[in-house]
């Protein structure tokens, strides 16, 4: 084992083993999707900043979700595009571990932000008279800071366990970015403790938050059904439908990756699911909130000067 271990300075990301023409096609498509992700989430941030009617707790949380989505995409997509353009281009050891840390931090933070957003909708619909008192600005800031802090601390735990591991000479990562399980497979020692910690973290960040969201929306559904007017019900459903779509996309892909059944080649399945998770989810989120949310569409019209009376 001593001959196989060395001081590691870089890794090689294998990416997608496809033909040159297909890689060039994917490079063009993914570059376009990446630009849409930045523009879409940037538009959400701009609208929330410019339109005073969106200066509410709900859109404060949405702005942080947009920030996470931008950071999420910027952490993984540029390296993937480089690999499509120049297959086999190495990434430094420090850069790889930084990418692993940031990916986990943003993923954990988004999990918690989605829970916070469901709590906000729960209070707004189930306890509307107490909303301004319960969801005050100080509470909003505390919830957001707590989400970011927990996300970073959990990622630090994984990074602390990953750093001391010795790695073998063949440093080819079968992925398009430095995903933690793919990196652990290159270690020259037993990594069961690391894998158990990763699994425990995944379960705690999936089962716990998702259960909270499901309970919140069960209470919300009961409250909506008690609303007498059809207009009130439609308005309540419209404010929740966008968030439910985002929750479904995020947790759906995450659960399939870590809990769902495996068919064929699990490693390749996980790679393509993570592609959807890190590229398409951040791109779709602003589309969902802009297309399904009347307040966001009206804010866009006001900013563009189409409807000044809204």
PDB file of C-alpha atoms in Angstrom:
ATOM      1  CA  UNK A   1       0.000   0.000   0.000  1.00  0.00           C
ATOM      2  CA  UNK A   2       2.905   2.312   0.686  1.00  0.00           C
ATOM      3  CA  UNK A   3       3.957   2.164  -2.980  1.00  0.00           C
ATOM      4  CA  UNK A   4       0.451   3.030  -4.134  1.00  0.00           C
ATOM      5  CA  UNK A   5       0.068   6.107  -1.901  1.00  0.00           C
ATOM      6  CA  UNK A   6       1.564   9.457  -2.780  1.00  0.00           C
ATOM      7  CA  UNK A   7       1.164  13.149  -2.103  1.00  0.00           C
ATOM      8  CA  UNK A   8      -1.877  14.032  -4.162  1.00  0.00           C
ATOM      9  CA  UNK A   9      -1.895  17.357  -5.989  1.00  0.00           C
ATOM     10  CA  UNK A  10      -4.726  16.840  -8.482  1.00  0.00           C
ATOM     11  CA  UNK A  11      -7.617  14.646  -9.597  1.00  0.00           C
ATOM     12  CA  UNK A  12      -9.000  13.838 -13.036  1.00  0.00           C
ATOM     13  CA  UNK A  13     -12.766  14.017 -13.502  1.00  0.00           C
ATOM     14  CA  UNK A  14     -13.965  11.411 -15.991  1.00  0.00           C
ATOM     15  CA  UNK A  15     -17.208  13.254 -16.729  1.00  0.00           C
ATOM     16  CA  UNK A  16     -19.391  11.668 -19.414  1.00  0.00           C
ATOM     17  CA  UNK A  17     -17.698   9.032 -21.621  1.00  0.00           C
ATOM     18  CA  UNK A  18     -19.285  10.148 -24.888  1.00  0.00           C
ATOM     19  CA  UNK A  19     -18.176  10.874 -28.432  1.00  0.00           C
ATOM     20  CA  UNK A  20     -16.609  14.218 -29.348  1.00  0.00           C
ATOM     21  CA  UNK A  21     -19.633  15.477 -31.297  1.00  0.00           C
ATOM     22  CA  UNK A  22     -22.039  14.630 -28.483  1.00  0.00           C
ATOM     23  CA  UNK A  23     -19.744  16.309 -25.969  1.00  0.00           C
ATOM     24  CA  UNK A  24     -19.687  19.478 -28.088  1.00  0.00           C
ATOM     25  CA  UNK A  25     -23.483  19.375 -28.350  1.00  0.00           C
ATOM     26  CA  UNK A  26     -23.816  18.940 -24.584  1.00  0.00           C
ATOM     27  CA  UNK A  27     -21.327  21.757 -24.031  1.00  0.00           C
ATOM     28  CA  UNK A  28     -23.555  24.107 -26.032  1.00  0.00           C
ATOM     29  CA  UNK A  29     -26.779  22.962 -24.357  1.00  0.00           C
ATOM     30  CA  UNK A  30     -25.410  23.008 -20.809  1.00  0.00           C
ATOM     31  CA  UNK A  31     -23.818  26.430 -21.388  1.00  0.00           C
ATOM     32  CA  UNK A  32     -27.222  27.719 -22.483  1.00  0.00           C
ATOM     33  CA  UNK A  33     -28.930  26.158 -19.447  1.00  0.00           C
ATOM     34  CA  UNK A  34     -26.270  27.657 -17.173  1.00  0.00           C
ATOM     35  CA  UNK A  35     -26.895  31.129 -18.591  1.00  0.00           C
ATOM     36  CA  UNK A  36     -30.661  30.644 -18.128  1.00  0.00           C
ATOM     37  CA  UNK A  37     -30.017  29.621 -14.501  1.00  0.00           C
ATOM     38  CA  UNK A  38     -28.023  32.772 -13.792  1.00  0.00           C
ATOM     39  CA  UNK A  39     -30.483  35.039 -15.606  1.00  0.00           C
ATOM     40  CA  UNK A  40     -33.594  33.446 -14.073  1.00  0.00           C
ATOM     41  CA  UNK A  41     -32.385  33.539 -10.494  1.00  0.00           C
ATOM     42  CA  UNK A  42     -30.829  36.958 -11.044  1.00  0.00           C
ATOM     43  CA  UNK A  43     -34.210  38.182 -12.298  1.00  0.00           C
ATOM     44  CA  UNK A  44     -35.906  36.874  -9.140  1.00  0.00           C
ATOM     45  CA  UNK A  45     -33.328  38.663  -6.971  1.00  0.00           C
ATOM     46  CA  UNK A  46     -33.688  41.857  -8.994  1.00  0.00           C
ATOM     47  CA  UNK A  47     -37.487  41.887  -8.795  1.00  0.00           C
ATOM     48  CA  UNK A  48     -37.463  41.289  -5.042  1.00  0.00           C
ATOM     49  CA  UNK A  49     -34.928  44.070  -4.589  1.00  0.00           C
ATOM     50  CA  UNK A  50     -36.662  46.624  -6.848  1.00  0.00           C
ATOM     51  CA  UNK A  51     -40.338  46.014  -6.028  1.00  0.00           C
ATOM     52  CA  UNK A  52     -41.287  47.141  -2.522  1.00  0.00           C
ATOM     53  CA  UNK A  53     -44.432  44.961  -2.610  1.00  0.00           C
ATOM     54  CA  UNK A  54     -42.170  41.917  -2.582  1.00  0.00           C
ATOM     55  CA  UNK A  55     -40.377  43.041   0.587  1.00  0.00           C
ATOM     56  CA  UNK A  56     -42.120  40.373   2.658  1.00  0.00           C
ATOM     57  CA  UNK A  57     -40.808  37.335   4.573  1.00  0.00           C
ATOM     58  CA  UNK A  58     -41.926  34.942   1.839  1.00  0.00           C
ATOM     59  CA  UNK A  59     -39.840  36.704  -0.815  1.00  0.00           C
ATOM     60  CA  UNK A  60     -36.966  37.270   1.604  1.00  0.00           C
ATOM     61  CA  UNK A  61     -36.695  33.483   1.892  1.00  0.00           C
ATOM     62  CA  UNK A  62     -37.129  33.132  -1.875  1.00  0.00           C
ATOM     63  CA  UNK A  63     -34.234  35.528  -2.472  1.00  0.00           C
ATOM     64  CA  UNK A  64     -31.942  33.313  -0.397  1.00  0.00           C
ATOM     65  CA  UNK A  65     -33.160  30.252  -2.300  1.00  0.00           C
ATOM     66  CA  UNK A  66     -32.197  32.050  -5.522  1.00  0.00           C
ATOM     67  CA  UNK A  67     -28.750  32.835  -4.088  1.00  0.00           C
ATOM     68  CA  UNK A  68     -28.266  29.166  -3.176  1.00  0.00           C
ATOM     69  CA  UNK A  69     -29.354  28.065  -6.665  1.00  0.00           C
ATOM     70  CA  UNK A  70     -26.885  30.451  -8.325  1.00  0.00           C
ATOM     71  CA  UNK A  71     -24.067  29.273  -6.046  1.00  0.00           C
ATOM     72  CA  UNK A  72     -25.117  25.636  -6.510  1.00  0.00           C
ATOM     73  CA  UNK A  73     -24.839  25.904 -10.291  1.00  0.00           C
ATOM     74  CA  UNK A  74     -21.631  27.978 -10.242  1.00  0.00           C
ATOM     75  CA  UNK A  75     -19.947  25.378  -8.045  1.00  0.00           C
ATOM     76  CA  UNK A  76     -20.403  22.400 -10.394  1.00  0.00           C
ATOM     77  CA  UNK A  77     -21.414  23.480 -13.910  1.00  0.00           C
ATOM     78  CA  UNK A  78     -18.283  25.471 -14.985  1.00  0.00           C
ATOM     79  CA  UNK A  79     -15.999  22.510 -14.184  1.00  0.00           C
ATOM     80  CA  UNK A  80     -18.357  20.190 -16.067  1.00  0.00           C
ATOM     81  CA  UNK A  81     -18.237  22.496 -19.107  1.00  0.00           C
ATOM     82  CA  UNK A  82     -14.432  22.527 -18.968  1.00  0.00           C
ATOM     83  CA  UNK A  83     -14.409  18.720 -18.916  1.00  0.00           C
ATOM     84  CA  UNK A  84     -16.734  18.562 -21.934  1.00  0.00           C
ATOM     85  CA  UNK A  85     -14.498  20.976 -23.844  1.00  0.00           C
ATOM     86  CA  UNK A  86     -11.209  19.467 -22.665  1.00  0.00           C
ATOM     87  CA  UNK A  87     -11.771  15.879 -21.445  1.00  0.00           C
ATOM     88  CA  UNK A  88      -9.234  14.710 -18.885  1.00  0.00           C
ATOM     89  CA  UNK A  89      -8.290  18.216 -17.712  1.00  0.00           C
ATOM     90  CA  UNK A  90      -7.257  17.804 -14.042  1.00  0.00           C
ATOM     91  CA  UNK A  91      -8.621  19.673 -11.034  1.00  0.00           C
ATOM     92  CA  UNK A  92      -6.330  20.484  -8.111  1.00  0.00           C
ATOM     93  CA  UNK A  93      -6.664  18.585  -4.843  1.00  0.00           C
ATOM     94  CA  UNK A  94      -7.601  21.765  -2.966  1.00  0.00           C
ATOM     95  CA  UNK A  95     -10.058  22.752  -5.693  1.00  0.00           C
ATOM     96  CA  UNK A  96     -11.691  19.327  -5.605  1.00  0.00           C
ATOM     97  CA  UNK A  97     -12.187  19.341  -1.833  1.00  0.00           C
ATOM     98  CA  UNK A  98     -13.463  22.916  -1.984  1.00  0.00           C
ATOM     99  CA  UNK A  99     -16.017  21.866  -4.580  1.00  0.00           C
ATOM    100  CA  UNK A 100     -17.098  18.944  -2.380  1.00  0.00           C
ATOM    101  CA  UNK A 101     -17.464  21.205   0.655  1.00  0.00           C
ATOM    102  CA  UNK A 102     -19.453  23.884  -1.196  1.00  0.00           C
ATOM    103  CA  UNK A 103     -21.763  21.362  -2.865  1.00  0.00           C
ATOM    104  CA  UNK A 104     -22.675  19.828   0.493  1.00  0.00           C
ATOM    105  CA  UNK A 105     -23.048  23.245   2.146  1.00  0.00           C
ATOM    106  CA  UNK A 106     -25.424  24.532  -0.534  1.00  0.00           C
ATOM    107  CA  UNK A 107     -27.407  21.267  -0.610  1.00  0.00           C
ATOM    108  CA  UNK A 108     -27.900  21.253   3.173  1.00  0.00           C
ATOM    109  CA  UNK A 109     -28.793  24.949   3.185  1.00  0.00           C
ATOM    110  CA  UNK A 110     -31.399  24.503   0.448  1.00  0.00           C
ATOM    111  CA  UNK A 111     -32.982  21.621   2.389  1.00  0.00           C
ATOM    112  CA  UNK A 112     -33.399  23.850   5.426  1.00  0.00           C
ATOM    113  CA  UNK A 113     -34.553  26.894   3.452  1.00  0.00           C
ATOM    114  CA  UNK A 114     -37.362  24.830   1.924  1.00  0.00           C
ATOM    115  CA  UNK A 115     -38.449  23.872   5.443  1.00  0.00           C
ATOM    116  CA  UNK A 116     -38.359  27.526   6.522  1.00  0.00           C
ATOM    117  CA  UNK A 117     -40.459  28.502   3.499  1.00  0.00           C
ATOM    118  CA  UNK A 118     -43.051  25.837   4.309  1.00  0.00           C
ATOM    119  CA  UNK A 119     -43.200  27.132   7.910  1.00  0.00           C
ATOM    120  CA  UNK A 120     -43.768  30.635   6.557  1.00  0.00           C
ATOM    121  CA  UNK A 121     -46.695  29.415   4.421  1.00  0.00           C
ATOM    122  CA  UNK A 122     -48.080  27.428   7.370  1.00  0.00           C
ATOM    123  CA  UNK A 123     -48.197  30.490   9.626  1.00  0.00           C
ATOM    124  CA  UNK A 124     -49.551  32.734   6.839  1.00  0.00           C
ATOM    125  CA  UNK A 125     -52.479  30.425   6.021  1.00  0.00           C
ATOM    126  CA  UNK A 126     -53.217  28.675   9.318  1.00  0.00           C
ATOM    127  CA  UNK A 127     -52.593  31.653  11.644  1.00  0.00           C
ATOM    128  CA  UNK A 128     -52.985  34.776   9.459  1.00  0.00           C
ATOM    129  CA  UNK A 129     -53.839  37.119  12.346  1.00  0.00           C
ATOM    130  CA  UNK A 130     -50.604  36.232  14.145  1.00  0.00           C
ATOM    131  CA  UNK A 131     -48.423  36.175  11.028  1.00  0.00           C
ATOM    132  CA  UNK A 132     -46.727  39.544  11.434  1.00  0.00           C
ATOM    133  CA  UNK A 133     -45.937  38.806  15.079  1.00  0.00           C
ATOM    134  CA  UNK A 134     -44.730  35.213  14.584  1.00  0.00           C
ATOM    135  CA  UNK A 135     -42.779  35.754  11.362  1.00  0.00           C
ATOM    136  CA  UNK A 136     -41.121  39.052  12.253  1.00  0.00           C
ATOM    137  CA  UNK A 137     -38.049  40.303  10.431  1.00  0.00           C
ATOM    138  CA  UNK A 138     -35.808  39.316  13.312  1.00  0.00           C
ATOM    139  CA  UNK A 139     -37.219  35.783  13.144  1.00  0.00           C
ATOM    140  CA  UNK A 140     -36.696  35.714   9.360  1.00  0.00           C
ATOM    141  CA  UNK A 141     -33.049  36.719   9.661  1.00  0.00           C
ATOM    142  CA  UNK A 142     -32.496  34.199  12.453  1.00  0.00           C
ATOM    143  CA  UNK A 143     -34.049  31.361  10.422  1.00  0.00           C
ATOM    144  CA  UNK A 144     -31.980  32.160   7.341  1.00  0.00           C
ATOM    145  CA  UNK A 145     -28.730  32.523   9.290  1.00  0.00           C
ATOM    146  CA  UNK A 146     -29.447  29.259  11.090  1.00  0.00           C
ATOM    147  CA  UNK A 147     -30.016  27.474   7.762  1.00  0.00           C
ATOM    148  CA  UNK A 148     -26.715  28.738   6.338  1.00  0.00           C
ATOM    149  CA  UNK A 149     -24.817  27.996   9.563  1.00  0.00           C
ATOM    150  CA  UNK A 150     -26.084  24.427   9.874  1.00  0.00           C
ATOM    151  CA  UNK A 151     -25.382  23.792   6.188  1.00  0.00           C
ATOM    152  CA  UNK A 152     -21.789  24.978   6.531  1.00  0.00           C
ATOM    153  CA  UNK A 153     -21.161  23.133   9.815  1.00  0.00           C
ATOM    154  CA  UNK A 154     -22.463  19.820   8.467  1.00  0.00           C
ATOM    155  CA  UNK A 155     -20.218  20.199   5.419  1.00  0.00           C
ATOM    156  CA  UNK A 156     -17.241  20.943   7.675  1.00  0.00           C
ATOM    157  CA  UNK A 157     -17.822  17.616   9.446  1.00  0.00           C
ATOM    158  CA  UNK A 158     -17.599  15.734   6.133  1.00  0.00           C
ATOM    159  CA  UNK A 159     -14.539  17.737   5.066  1.00  0.00           C
ATOM    160  CA  UNK A 160     -12.798  17.131   8.406  1.00  0.00           C
ATOM    161  CA  UNK A 161     -13.260  13.378   7.998  1.00  0.00           C
ATOM    162  CA  UNK A 162     -12.177  13.502   4.346  1.00  0.00           C
ATOM    163  CA  UNK A 163      -8.943  15.505   4.682  1.00  0.00           C
ATOM    164  CA  UNK A 164      -6.839  12.952   6.662  1.00  0.00           C
ATOM    165  CA  UNK A 165      -7.512  10.110   4.191  1.00  0.00           C
ATOM    166  CA  UNK A 166      -4.585   8.877   2.056  1.00  0.00           C
ATOM    167  CA  UNK A 167      -5.321   8.535  -1.665  1.00  0.00           C
ATOM    168  CA  UNK A 168      -3.868   6.160  -4.230  1.00  0.00           C
ATOM    169  CA  UNK A 169      -2.043   7.183  -7.384  1.00  0.00           C
ATOM    170  CA  UNK A 170      -4.828   6.486  -9.894  1.00  0.00           C
ATOM    171  CA  UNK A 171      -6.852   9.608  -9.157  1.00  0.00           C
ATOM    172  CA  UNK A 172      -9.639   9.283 -11.732  1.00  0.00           C
ATOM    173  CA  UNK A 173     -13.020  10.315 -10.335  1.00  0.00           C
ATOM    174  CA  UNK A 174     -15.944   8.714 -12.158  1.00  0.00           C
ATOM    175  CA  UNK A 175     -18.063  11.854 -12.049  1.00  0.00           C
ATOM    176  CA  UNK A 176     -18.449  15.320 -13.564  1.00  0.00           C
ATOM    177  CA  UNK A 177     -17.589  17.009 -10.244  1.00  0.00           C
ATOM    178  CA  UNK A 178     -16.012  16.050  -6.926  1.00  0.00           C
ATOM    179  CA  UNK A 179     -19.011  14.304  -5.378  1.00  0.00           C
ATOM    180  CA  UNK A 180     -18.074  13.050  -1.921  1.00  0.00           C
ATOM    181  CA  UNK A 181     -18.877   9.352  -2.449  1.00  0.00           C
ATOM    182  CA  UNK A 182     -16.935   9.315  -5.714  1.00  0.00           C
ATOM    183  CA  UNK A 183     -13.934  10.896  -3.965  1.00  0.00           C
ATOM    184  CA  UNK A 184     -14.104   8.420  -1.071  1.00  0.00           C
ATOM    185  CA  UNK A 185     -13.774   5.494  -3.487  1.00  0.00           C
ATOM    186  CA  UNK A 186     -10.221   6.623  -4.290  1.00  0.00           C
ATOM    187  CA  UNK A 187      -8.993   6.397  -0.697  1.00  0.00           C
ATOM    188  CA  UNK A 188      -6.429   3.687   0.078  1.00  0.00           C
ATOM    189  CA  UNK A 189      -7.937   2.928   3.496  1.00  0.00           C
ATOM    190  CA  UNK A 190     -11.271   1.753   4.812  1.00  0.00           C
ATOM    191  CA  UNK A 191     -13.873   4.529   4.517  1.00  0.00           C
ATOM    192  CA  UNK A 192     -16.829   2.915   6.281  1.00  0.00           C
ATOM    193  CA  UNK A 193     -16.937   5.644   8.936  1.00  0.00           C
ATOM    194  CA  UNK A 194     -17.054   8.335   6.256  1.00  0.00           C
ATOM    195  CA  UNK A 195     -19.768   6.491   4.338  1.00  0.00           C
ATOM    196  CA  UNK A 196     -21.844   5.995   7.485  1.00  0.00           C
ATOM    197  CA  UNK A 197     -21.570   9.715   8.315  1.00  0.00           C
ATOM    198  CA  UNK A 198     -22.579  10.636   4.734  1.00  0.00           C
ATOM    199  CA  UNK A 199     -25.552   8.259   4.857  1.00  0.00           C
ATOM    200  CA  UNK A 200     -26.624   9.488   8.291  1.00  0.00           C
ATOM    201  CA  UNK A 201     -26.355  13.084   7.122  1.00  0.00           C
ATOM    202  CA  UNK A 202     -28.355  12.349   3.972  1.00  0.00           C
ATOM    203  CA  UNK A 203     -31.123  10.612   5.912  1.00  0.00           C
ATOM    204  CA  UNK A 204     -31.303  13.350   8.558  1.00  0.00           C
ATOM    205  CA  UNK A 205     -31.396  16.109   5.923  1.00  0.00           C
ATOM    206  CA  UNK A 206     -34.000  14.302   3.814  1.00  0.00           C
ATOM    207  CA  UNK A 207     -36.343  12.518   6.210  1.00  0.00           C
ATOM    208  CA  UNK A 208     -36.503  15.175   8.943  1.00  0.00           C
ATOM    209  CA  UNK A 209     -37.040  18.267   6.765  1.00  0.00           C
ATOM    210  CA  UNK A 210     -39.355  16.473   4.348  1.00  0.00           C
ATOM    211  CA  UNK A 211     -41.493  15.195   7.224  1.00  0.00           C
ATOM    212  CA  UNK A 212     -41.771  18.756   8.549  1.00  0.00           C
ATOM    213  CA  UNK A 213     -42.822  20.006   5.115  1.00  0.00           C
ATOM    214  CA  UNK A 214     -45.435  17.248   4.710  1.00  0.00           C
ATOM    215  CA  UNK A 215     -46.923  17.972   8.152  1.00  0.00           C
ATOM    216  CA  UNK A 216     -46.988  21.716   7.404  1.00  0.00           C
ATOM    217  CA  UNK A 217     -48.828  21.200   4.133  1.00  0.00           C
ATOM    218  CA  UNK A 218     -51.296  18.773   5.657  1.00  0.00           C
ATOM    219  CA  UNK A 219     -52.244  21.533   8.113  1.00  0.00           C
ATOM    220  CA  UNK A 220     -52.307  24.057   5.257  1.00  0.00           C
ATOM    221  CA  UNK A 221     -54.621  21.836   3.204  1.00  0.00           C
ATOM    222  CA  UNK A 222     -57.037  21.484   6.116  1.00  0.00           C
ATOM    223  CA  UNK A 223     -57.013  25.266   6.614  1.00  0.00           C
ATOM    224  CA  UNK A 224     -57.610  25.921   2.897  1.00  0.00           C
ATOM    225  CA  UNK A 225     -60.553  23.533   2.793  1.00  0.00           C
ATOM    226  CA  UNK A 226     -62.137  25.502   5.654  1.00  0.00           C
ATOM    227  CA  UNK A 227     -61.989  28.753   3.656  1.00  0.00           C
ATOM    228  CA  UNK A 228     -65.509  29.629   2.535  1.00  0.00           C
ATOM    229  CA  UNK A 229     -64.833  31.684  -0.613  1.00  0.00           C
ATOM    230  CA  UNK A 230     -63.543  30.070  -3.781  1.00  0.00           C
ATOM    231  CA  UNK A 231     -61.356  33.121  -4.462  1.00  0.00           C
ATOM    232  CA  UNK A 232     -59.683  32.733  -1.057  1.00  0.00           C
ATOM    233  CA  UNK A 233     -58.999  29.073  -1.736  1.00  0.00           C
ATOM    234  CA  UNK A 234     -57.506  29.826  -5.158  1.00  0.00           C
ATOM    235  CA  UNK A 235     -55.251  32.523  -3.718  1.00  0.00           C
ATOM    236  CA  UNK A 236     -54.064  30.225  -0.929  1.00  0.00           C
ATOM    237  CA  UNK A 237     -53.380  27.395  -3.375  1.00  0.00           C
ATOM    238  CA  UNK A 238     -51.490  29.723  -5.742  1.00  0.00           C
ATOM    239  CA  UNK A 239     -49.124  30.886  -2.982  1.00  0.00           C
ATOM    240  CA  UNK A 240     -48.286  27.280  -2.062  1.00  0.00           C
ATOM    241  CA  UNK A 241     -48.214  25.543  -5.456  1.00  0.00           C
ATOM    242  CA  UNK A 242     -44.877  27.064  -6.533  1.00  0.00           C
ATOM    243  CA  UNK A 243     -43.168  26.018  -3.313  1.00  0.00           C
ATOM    244  CA  UNK A 244     -44.624  22.505  -3.562  1.00  0.00           C
ATOM    245  CA  UNK A 245     -43.267  22.126  -7.106  1.00  0.00           C
ATOM    246  CA  UNK A 246     -39.781  23.175  -5.985  1.00  0.00           C
ATOM    247  CA  UNK A 247     -39.942  20.827  -2.981  1.00  0.00           C
ATOM    248  CA  UNK A 248     -41.024  17.962  -5.243  1.00  0.00           C
ATOM    249  CA  UNK A 249     -38.157  18.527  -7.666  1.00  0.00           C
ATOM    250  CA  UNK A 250     -35.485  18.911  -4.986  1.00  0.00           C
ATOM    251  CA  UNK A 251     -36.490  16.130  -2.636  1.00  0.00           C
ATOM    252  CA  UNK A 252     -37.705  13.830  -5.408  1.00  0.00           C
ATOM    253  CA  UNK A 253     -34.325  13.637  -7.109  1.00  0.00           C
ATOM    254  CA  UNK A 254     -32.478  13.500  -3.765  1.00  0.00           C
ATOM    255  CA  UNK A 255     -34.588  10.612  -2.472  1.00  0.00           C
ATOM    256  CA  UNK A 256     -34.188   8.655  -5.719  1.00  0.00           C
ATOM    257  CA  UNK A 257     -30.403   9.142  -5.497  1.00  0.00           C
ATOM    258  CA  UNK A 258     -29.955   8.039  -1.896  1.00  0.00           C
ATOM    259  CA  UNK A 259     -32.986   5.929  -0.987  1.00  0.00           C
ATOM    260  CA  UNK A 260     -34.645   4.687  -4.184  1.00  0.00           C
ATOM    261  CA  UNK A 261     -34.105   1.230  -5.731  1.00  0.00           C
ATOM    262  CA  UNK A 262     -31.093   0.614  -7.979  1.00  0.00           C
ATOM    263  CA  UNK A 263     -31.366  -0.798 -11.491  1.00  0.00           C
ATOM    264  CA  UNK A 264     -28.659  -1.380 -14.084  1.00  0.00           C
ATOM    265  CA  UNK A 265     -25.586   0.729 -13.265  1.00  0.00           C
ATOM    266  CA  UNK A 266     -26.216   2.657 -10.000  1.00  0.00           C
ATOM    267  CA  UNK A 267     -23.102   4.808 -10.389  1.00  0.00           C
ATOM    268  CA  UNK A 268     -24.168   6.095 -13.798  1.00  0.00           C
ATOM    269  CA  UNK A 269     -27.751   6.585 -12.603  1.00  0.00           C
ATOM    270  CA  UNK A 270     -26.551   8.699  -9.682  1.00  0.00           C
ATOM    271  CA  UNK A 271     -24.310  10.730 -11.984  1.00  0.00           C
ATOM    272  CA  UNK A 272     -27.194  11.706 -14.273  1.00  0.00           C
ATOM    273  CA  UNK A 273     -29.535  12.365 -11.350  1.00  0.00           C
ATOM    274  CA  UNK A 274     -26.929  14.687  -9.837  1.00  0.00           C
ATOM    275  CA  UNK A 275     -26.698  16.416 -13.206  1.00  0.00           C
ATOM    276  CA  UNK A 276     -30.438  17.090 -13.044  1.00  0.00           C
ATOM    277  CA  UNK A 277     -30.108  18.107  -9.390  1.00  0.00           C
ATOM    278  CA  UNK A 278     -27.266  20.584  -9.899  1.00  0.00           C
ATOM    279  CA  UNK A 279     -28.129  21.986 -13.349  1.00  0.00           C
ATOM    280  CA  UNK A 280     -31.834  21.661 -14.085  1.00  0.00           C
ATOM    281  CA  UNK A 281     -33.282  22.238 -10.597  1.00  0.00           C
ATOM    282  CA  UNK A 282     -31.651  25.682 -10.212  1.00  0.00           C
ATOM    283  CA  UNK A 283     -32.802  26.568 -13.736  1.00  0.00           C
ATOM    284  CA  UNK A 284     -36.397  25.415 -13.209  1.00  0.00           C
ATOM    285  CA  UNK A 285     -36.932  27.058  -9.811  1.00  0.00           C
ATOM    286  CA  UNK A 286     -37.175  30.667 -11.091  1.00  0.00           C
ATOM    287  CA  UNK A 287     -39.390  29.503 -13.958  1.00  0.00           C
ATOM    288  CA  UNK A 288     -41.769  27.848 -11.503  1.00  0.00           C
ATOM    289  CA  UNK A 289     -41.934  30.908  -9.272  1.00  0.00           C
ATOM    290  CA  UNK A 290     -42.389  33.317 -12.187  1.00  0.00           C
ATOM    291  CA  UNK A 291     -44.944  31.276 -14.129  1.00  0.00           C
ATOM    292  CA  UNK A 292     -47.061  30.078 -11.206  1.00  0.00           C
ATOM    293  CA  UNK A 293     -46.851  33.115  -8.933  1.00  0.00           C
ATOM    294  CA  UNK A 294     -49.109  36.051  -9.760  1.00  0.00           C
ATOM    295  CA  UNK A 295     -47.245  38.475  -7.483  1.00  0.00           C
ATOM    296  CA  UNK A 296     -43.935  37.797  -9.239  1.00  0.00           C
ATOM    297  CA  UNK A 297     -45.537  38.223 -12.675  1.00  0.00           C
ATOM    298  CA  UNK A 298     -47.155  41.492 -11.596  1.00  0.00           C
ATOM    299  CA  UNK A 299     -43.846  42.715 -10.159  1.00  0.00           C
ATOM    300  CA  UNK A 300     -42.160  41.983 -13.491  1.00  0.00           C
ATOM    301  CA  UNK A 301     -44.862  43.973 -15.318  1.00  0.00           C
ATOM    302  CA  UNK A 302     -44.421  46.890 -12.923  1.00  0.00           C
ATOM    303  CA  UNK A 303     -40.644  46.908 -13.345  1.00  0.00           C
ATOM    304  CA  UNK A 304     -41.036  46.787 -17.133  1.00  0.00           C
ATOM    305  CA  UNK A 305     -43.682  49.516 -16.991  1.00  0.00           C
ATOM    306  CA  UNK A 306     -46.361  47.346 -18.626  1.00  0.00           C
ATOM    307  CA  UNK A 307     -48.901  47.753 -15.860  1.00  0.00           C
ATOM    308  CA  UNK A 308     -48.270  50.614 -13.502  1.00  0.00           C
ATOM    309  CA  UNK A 309     -51.552  50.362 -11.671  1.00  0.00           C
ATOM    310  CA  UNK A 310     -50.966  46.899 -10.186  1.00  0.00           C
TER     311      UNK A 310
END
